[in-house]
Structure formats: C-alpha cells, structure tokens
mmCIF file of C-alpha atoms in Angstrom:
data_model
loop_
_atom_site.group_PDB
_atom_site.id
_atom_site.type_symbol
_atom_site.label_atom_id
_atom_site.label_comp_id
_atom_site.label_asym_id
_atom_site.label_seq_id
_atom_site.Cartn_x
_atom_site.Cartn_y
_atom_site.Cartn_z
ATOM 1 C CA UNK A 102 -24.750 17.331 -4.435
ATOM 2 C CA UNK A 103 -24.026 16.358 -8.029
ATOM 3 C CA UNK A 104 -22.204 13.269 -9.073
ATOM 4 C CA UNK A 105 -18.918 14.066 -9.223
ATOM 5 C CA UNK A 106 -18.551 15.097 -5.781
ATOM 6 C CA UNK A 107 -20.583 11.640 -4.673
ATOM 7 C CA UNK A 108 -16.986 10.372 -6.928
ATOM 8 C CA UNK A 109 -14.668 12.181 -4.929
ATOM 9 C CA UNK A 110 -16.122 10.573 -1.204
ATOM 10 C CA UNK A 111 -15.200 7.295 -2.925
ATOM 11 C CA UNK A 112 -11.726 8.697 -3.627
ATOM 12 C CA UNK A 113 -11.826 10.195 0.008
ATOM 13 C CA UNK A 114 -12.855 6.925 1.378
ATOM 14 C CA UNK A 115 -10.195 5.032 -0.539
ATOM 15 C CA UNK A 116 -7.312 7.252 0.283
ATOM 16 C CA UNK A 117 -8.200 7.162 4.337
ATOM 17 C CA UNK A 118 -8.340 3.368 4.100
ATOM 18 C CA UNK A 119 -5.033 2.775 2.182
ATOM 19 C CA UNK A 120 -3.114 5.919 3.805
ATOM 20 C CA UNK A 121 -3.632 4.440 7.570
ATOM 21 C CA UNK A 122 -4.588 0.952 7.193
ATOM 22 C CA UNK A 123 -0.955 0.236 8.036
ATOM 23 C CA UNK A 124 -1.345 1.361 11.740
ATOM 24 C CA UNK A 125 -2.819 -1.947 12.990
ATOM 25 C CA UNK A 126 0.521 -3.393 11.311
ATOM 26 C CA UNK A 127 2.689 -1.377 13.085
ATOM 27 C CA UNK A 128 0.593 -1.567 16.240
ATOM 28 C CA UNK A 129 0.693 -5.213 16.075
ATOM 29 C CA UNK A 130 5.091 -5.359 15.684
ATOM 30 C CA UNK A 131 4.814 -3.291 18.725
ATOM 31 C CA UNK A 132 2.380 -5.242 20.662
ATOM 32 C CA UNK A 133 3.997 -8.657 20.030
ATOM 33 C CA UNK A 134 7.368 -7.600 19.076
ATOM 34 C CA UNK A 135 7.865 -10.264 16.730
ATOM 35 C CA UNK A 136 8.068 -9.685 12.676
ATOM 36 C CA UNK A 137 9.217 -12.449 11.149
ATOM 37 C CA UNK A 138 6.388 -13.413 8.804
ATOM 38 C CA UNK A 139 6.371 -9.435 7.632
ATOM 39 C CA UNK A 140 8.904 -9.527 4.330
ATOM 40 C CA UNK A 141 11.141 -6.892 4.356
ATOM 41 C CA UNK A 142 11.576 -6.855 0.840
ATOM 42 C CA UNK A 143 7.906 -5.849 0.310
ATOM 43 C CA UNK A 144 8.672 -3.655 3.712
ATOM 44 C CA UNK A 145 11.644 -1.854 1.378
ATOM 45 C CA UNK A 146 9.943 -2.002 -1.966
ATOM 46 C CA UNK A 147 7.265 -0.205 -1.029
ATOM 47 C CA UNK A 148 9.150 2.717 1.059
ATOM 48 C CA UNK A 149 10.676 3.366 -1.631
ATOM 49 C CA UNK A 150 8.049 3.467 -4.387
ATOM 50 C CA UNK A 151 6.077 5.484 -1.420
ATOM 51 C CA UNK A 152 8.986 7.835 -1.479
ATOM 52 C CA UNK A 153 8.852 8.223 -5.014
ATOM 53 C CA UNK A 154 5.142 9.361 -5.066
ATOM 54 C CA UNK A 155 5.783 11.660 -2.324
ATOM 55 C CA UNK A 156 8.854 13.118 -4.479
ATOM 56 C CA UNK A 157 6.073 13.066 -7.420
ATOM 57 C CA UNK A 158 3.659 15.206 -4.808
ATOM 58 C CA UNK A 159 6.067 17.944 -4.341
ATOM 59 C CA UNK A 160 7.346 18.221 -7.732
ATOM 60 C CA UNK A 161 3.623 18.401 -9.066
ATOM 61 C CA UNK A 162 2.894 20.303 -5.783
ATOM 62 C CA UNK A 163 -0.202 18.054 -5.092
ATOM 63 C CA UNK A 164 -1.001 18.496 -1.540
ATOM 64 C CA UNK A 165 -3.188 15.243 -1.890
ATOM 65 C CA UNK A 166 -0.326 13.047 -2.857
ATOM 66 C CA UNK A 167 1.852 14.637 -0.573
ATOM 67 C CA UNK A 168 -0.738 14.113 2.308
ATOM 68 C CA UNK A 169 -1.161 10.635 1.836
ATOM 69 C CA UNK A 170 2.092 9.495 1.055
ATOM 70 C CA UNK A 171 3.920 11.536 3.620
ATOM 71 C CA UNK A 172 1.194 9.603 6.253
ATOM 72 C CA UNK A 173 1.881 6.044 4.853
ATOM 73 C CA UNK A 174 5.733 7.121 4.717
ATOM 74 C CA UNK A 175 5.908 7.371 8.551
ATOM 75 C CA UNK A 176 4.217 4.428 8.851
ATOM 76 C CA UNK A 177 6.028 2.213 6.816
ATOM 77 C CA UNK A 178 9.271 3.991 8.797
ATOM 78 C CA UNK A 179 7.995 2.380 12.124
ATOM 79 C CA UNK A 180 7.042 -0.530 10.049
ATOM 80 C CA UNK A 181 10.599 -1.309 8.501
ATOM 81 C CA UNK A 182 12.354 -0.489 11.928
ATOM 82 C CA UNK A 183 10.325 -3.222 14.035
ATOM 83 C CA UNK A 184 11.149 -5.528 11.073
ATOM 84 C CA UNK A 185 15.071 -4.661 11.282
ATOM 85 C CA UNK A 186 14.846 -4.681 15.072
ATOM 86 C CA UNK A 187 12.253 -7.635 15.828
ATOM 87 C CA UNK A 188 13.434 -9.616 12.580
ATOM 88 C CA UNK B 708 13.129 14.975 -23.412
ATOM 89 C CA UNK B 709 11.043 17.773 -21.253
ATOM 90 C CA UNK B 710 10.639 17.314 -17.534
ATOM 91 C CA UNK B 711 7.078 16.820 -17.628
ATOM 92 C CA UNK B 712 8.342 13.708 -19.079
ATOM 93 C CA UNK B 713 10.674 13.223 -16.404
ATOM 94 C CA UNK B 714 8.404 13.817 -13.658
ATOM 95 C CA UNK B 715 5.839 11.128 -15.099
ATOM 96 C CA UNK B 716 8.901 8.770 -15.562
ATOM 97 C CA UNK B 717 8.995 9.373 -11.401
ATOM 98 C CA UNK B 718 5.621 8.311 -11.013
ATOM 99 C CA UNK B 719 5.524 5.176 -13.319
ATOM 100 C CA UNK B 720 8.986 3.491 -11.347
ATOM 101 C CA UNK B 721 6.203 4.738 -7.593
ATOM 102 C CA UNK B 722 3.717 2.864 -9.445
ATOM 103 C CA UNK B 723 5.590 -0.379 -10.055
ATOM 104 C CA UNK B 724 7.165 -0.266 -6.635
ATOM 105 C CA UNK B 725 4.056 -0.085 -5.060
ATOM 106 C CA UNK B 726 1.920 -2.009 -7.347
ATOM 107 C CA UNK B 727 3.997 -5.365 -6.996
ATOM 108 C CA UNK B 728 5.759 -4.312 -3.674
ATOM 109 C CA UNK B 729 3.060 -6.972 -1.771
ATOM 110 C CA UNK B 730 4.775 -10.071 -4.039
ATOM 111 C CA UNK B 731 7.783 -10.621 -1.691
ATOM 112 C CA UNK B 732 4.992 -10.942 1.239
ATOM 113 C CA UNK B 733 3.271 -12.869 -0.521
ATOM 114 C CA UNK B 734 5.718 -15.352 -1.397
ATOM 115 C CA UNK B 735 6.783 -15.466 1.608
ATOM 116 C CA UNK B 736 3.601 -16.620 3.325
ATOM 117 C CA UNK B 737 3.192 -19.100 0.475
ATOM 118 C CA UNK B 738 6.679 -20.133 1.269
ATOM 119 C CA UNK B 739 6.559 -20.490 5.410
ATOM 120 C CA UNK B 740 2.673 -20.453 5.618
ATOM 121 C CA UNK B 741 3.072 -18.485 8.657
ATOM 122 C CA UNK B 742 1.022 -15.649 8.985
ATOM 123 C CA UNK B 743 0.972 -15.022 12.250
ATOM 124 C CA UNK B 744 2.767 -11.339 12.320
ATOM 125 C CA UNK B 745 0.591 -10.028 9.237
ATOM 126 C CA UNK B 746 -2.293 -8.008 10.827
ATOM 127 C CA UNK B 747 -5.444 -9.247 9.627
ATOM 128 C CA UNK B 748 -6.827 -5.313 10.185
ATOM 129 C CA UNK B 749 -3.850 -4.355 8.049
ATOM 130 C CA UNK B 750 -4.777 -7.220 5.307
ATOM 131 C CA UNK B 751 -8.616 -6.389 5.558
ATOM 132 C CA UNK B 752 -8.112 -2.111 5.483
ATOM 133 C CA UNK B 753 -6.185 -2.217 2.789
ATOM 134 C CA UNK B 754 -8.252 -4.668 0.546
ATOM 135 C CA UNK B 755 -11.359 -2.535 0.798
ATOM 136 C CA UNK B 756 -9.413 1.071 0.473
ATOM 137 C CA UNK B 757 -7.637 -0.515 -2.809
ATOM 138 C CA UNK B 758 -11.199 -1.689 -4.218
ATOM 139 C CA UNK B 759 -12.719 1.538 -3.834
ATOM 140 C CA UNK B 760 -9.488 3.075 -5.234
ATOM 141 C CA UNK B 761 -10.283 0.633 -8.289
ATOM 142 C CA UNK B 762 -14.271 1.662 -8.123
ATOM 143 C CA UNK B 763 -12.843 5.287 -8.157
ATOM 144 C CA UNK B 764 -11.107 4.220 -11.281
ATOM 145 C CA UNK B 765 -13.399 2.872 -13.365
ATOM 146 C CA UNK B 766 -15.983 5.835 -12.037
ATOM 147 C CA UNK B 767 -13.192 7.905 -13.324
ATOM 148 C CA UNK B 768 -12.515 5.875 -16.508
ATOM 149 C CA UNK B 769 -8.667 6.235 -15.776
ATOM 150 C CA UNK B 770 -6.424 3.068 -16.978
ATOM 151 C CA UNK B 771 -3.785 3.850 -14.979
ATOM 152 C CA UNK B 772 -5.750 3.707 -11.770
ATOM 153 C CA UNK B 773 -7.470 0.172 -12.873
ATOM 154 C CA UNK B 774 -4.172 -1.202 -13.537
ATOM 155 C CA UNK B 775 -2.359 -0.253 -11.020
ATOM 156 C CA UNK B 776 -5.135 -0.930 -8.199
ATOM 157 C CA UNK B 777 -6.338 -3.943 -9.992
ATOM 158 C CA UNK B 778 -2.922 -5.753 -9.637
ATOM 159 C CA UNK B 779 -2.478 -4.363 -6.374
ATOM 160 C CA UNK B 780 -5.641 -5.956 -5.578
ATOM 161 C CA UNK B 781 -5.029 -9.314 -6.993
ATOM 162 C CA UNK B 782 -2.172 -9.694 -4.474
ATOM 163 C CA UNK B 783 -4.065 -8.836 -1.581
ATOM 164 C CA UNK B 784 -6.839 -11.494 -2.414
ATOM 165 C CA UNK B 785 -3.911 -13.887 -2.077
ATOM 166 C CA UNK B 786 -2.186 -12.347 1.347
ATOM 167 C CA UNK B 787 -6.157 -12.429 2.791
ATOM 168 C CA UNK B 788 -6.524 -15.886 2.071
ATOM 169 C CA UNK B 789 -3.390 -17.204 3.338
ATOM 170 C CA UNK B 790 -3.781 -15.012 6.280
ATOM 171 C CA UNK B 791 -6.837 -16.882 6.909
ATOM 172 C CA UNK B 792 -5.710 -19.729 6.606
ATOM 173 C CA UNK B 793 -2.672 -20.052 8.204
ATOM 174 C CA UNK B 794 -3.332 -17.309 10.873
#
C-alpha cells in the first residue's frame, strides 16, 4: 500500500463522517419532535449550497460528489421538513 | 467566458453556502443559549469528518480544501461548545 492510497482512507473517512453525520439530527427531530433550537436559515443555506455541489457532481460527472451530496441532500430534506413542521 | 469557468463559478457560490451555512446556528445558540434540539452526535460527527477533510487537505496541499474546511471548522468548535454548555 503506498502513500497515496493511505491519503485517500483519510478522504474516505472524512466523506462517511460528514455525508451521514446528519442522521442522528434528523433522528433526534423525529424522536422528540421538537426543532426549535435547529436554525432554519443554516437548515436552507446549506440545502442549497448542497444542491449546488450536487449540480457541480453531474456537470463534472463526479460520481464521488454526486454520492455524497445526493446522501447529505436527503438528509437535510428530512432535516428542513421537521424544522418547518416541528418549528 | 468558457463554461469550465462557469461550472467552477457553481462550485465557489456551493462552497460559500456550505462553508458559512453553520453561522445562522450558531448565532442562534449564542442568541437563545438553548441547545437542546442540536444533536450532540450530529455536532461531534461532523467536527471530526471536517478535520480529517482539513488533514486530507493539507496531505493534499490543496488551498481550497484548507479554507473551506478550516472555516467550516472554526464554526463547529463554537456550536460544540455551546452545545456543551447549554445542552
């Protein structure tokens, strides 16, 4: 195993963490149904800048950025319903 | 103006959106210190997933990564803390 590949794990590692580490968020709207301290201005702002790097994925046909964005895009969906819903 | 250029011009408005998308949240714990519907799995996830993105970064010697996860970063040092502390 040479070092690059040791480079791409970290990369690997990184993009698992930050593509689902919004389930627990989601999971917790559910559980409690309450989201008031969640802003939905950061809730917006990022769906859309996710959206954009999805949009960046396909027109660079990237399957990584398209992977990981389209996961954190369905999870910020959930995420910015519960907030509308839940307030 | 080529589309390459375009395309890039795509990814820098993703990267702002989701580089300073946490500073509503942010704010808004500062402002209510309530934390309570911010999952501290969420909070913790991310942090280390953005860190190693910024590891993979300098690894990688790519400013764009740095910046962009560095910033990123800097808010979520904030969010952890005042999730902490006010729970």
């Amino acid at each position: 195993m040479n070092m690059t590949m040791e480079i791409e794990y970290l990369g690997y590692a990184a993009g698992l963490l930050t593509s689902f580490g919004l389930l627990p968020q989601a999971y917790r709207m559910i559980r409690t149904r309450q989201a008031r301290d969640v802003s939905l201005s950061w809730a917006i702002a990022t769906t859309i800048g996710v959206s954009l790097w999805f949009c960046y994925g396909l027109v660079k046909q990237s399957p990584s950025i398209i992977t990981a964005n389209g996961i954190t895009l369905l999870q910020l969906c959930i995420i910015l319903a519960l907030k509308i819903r839940h307030g």
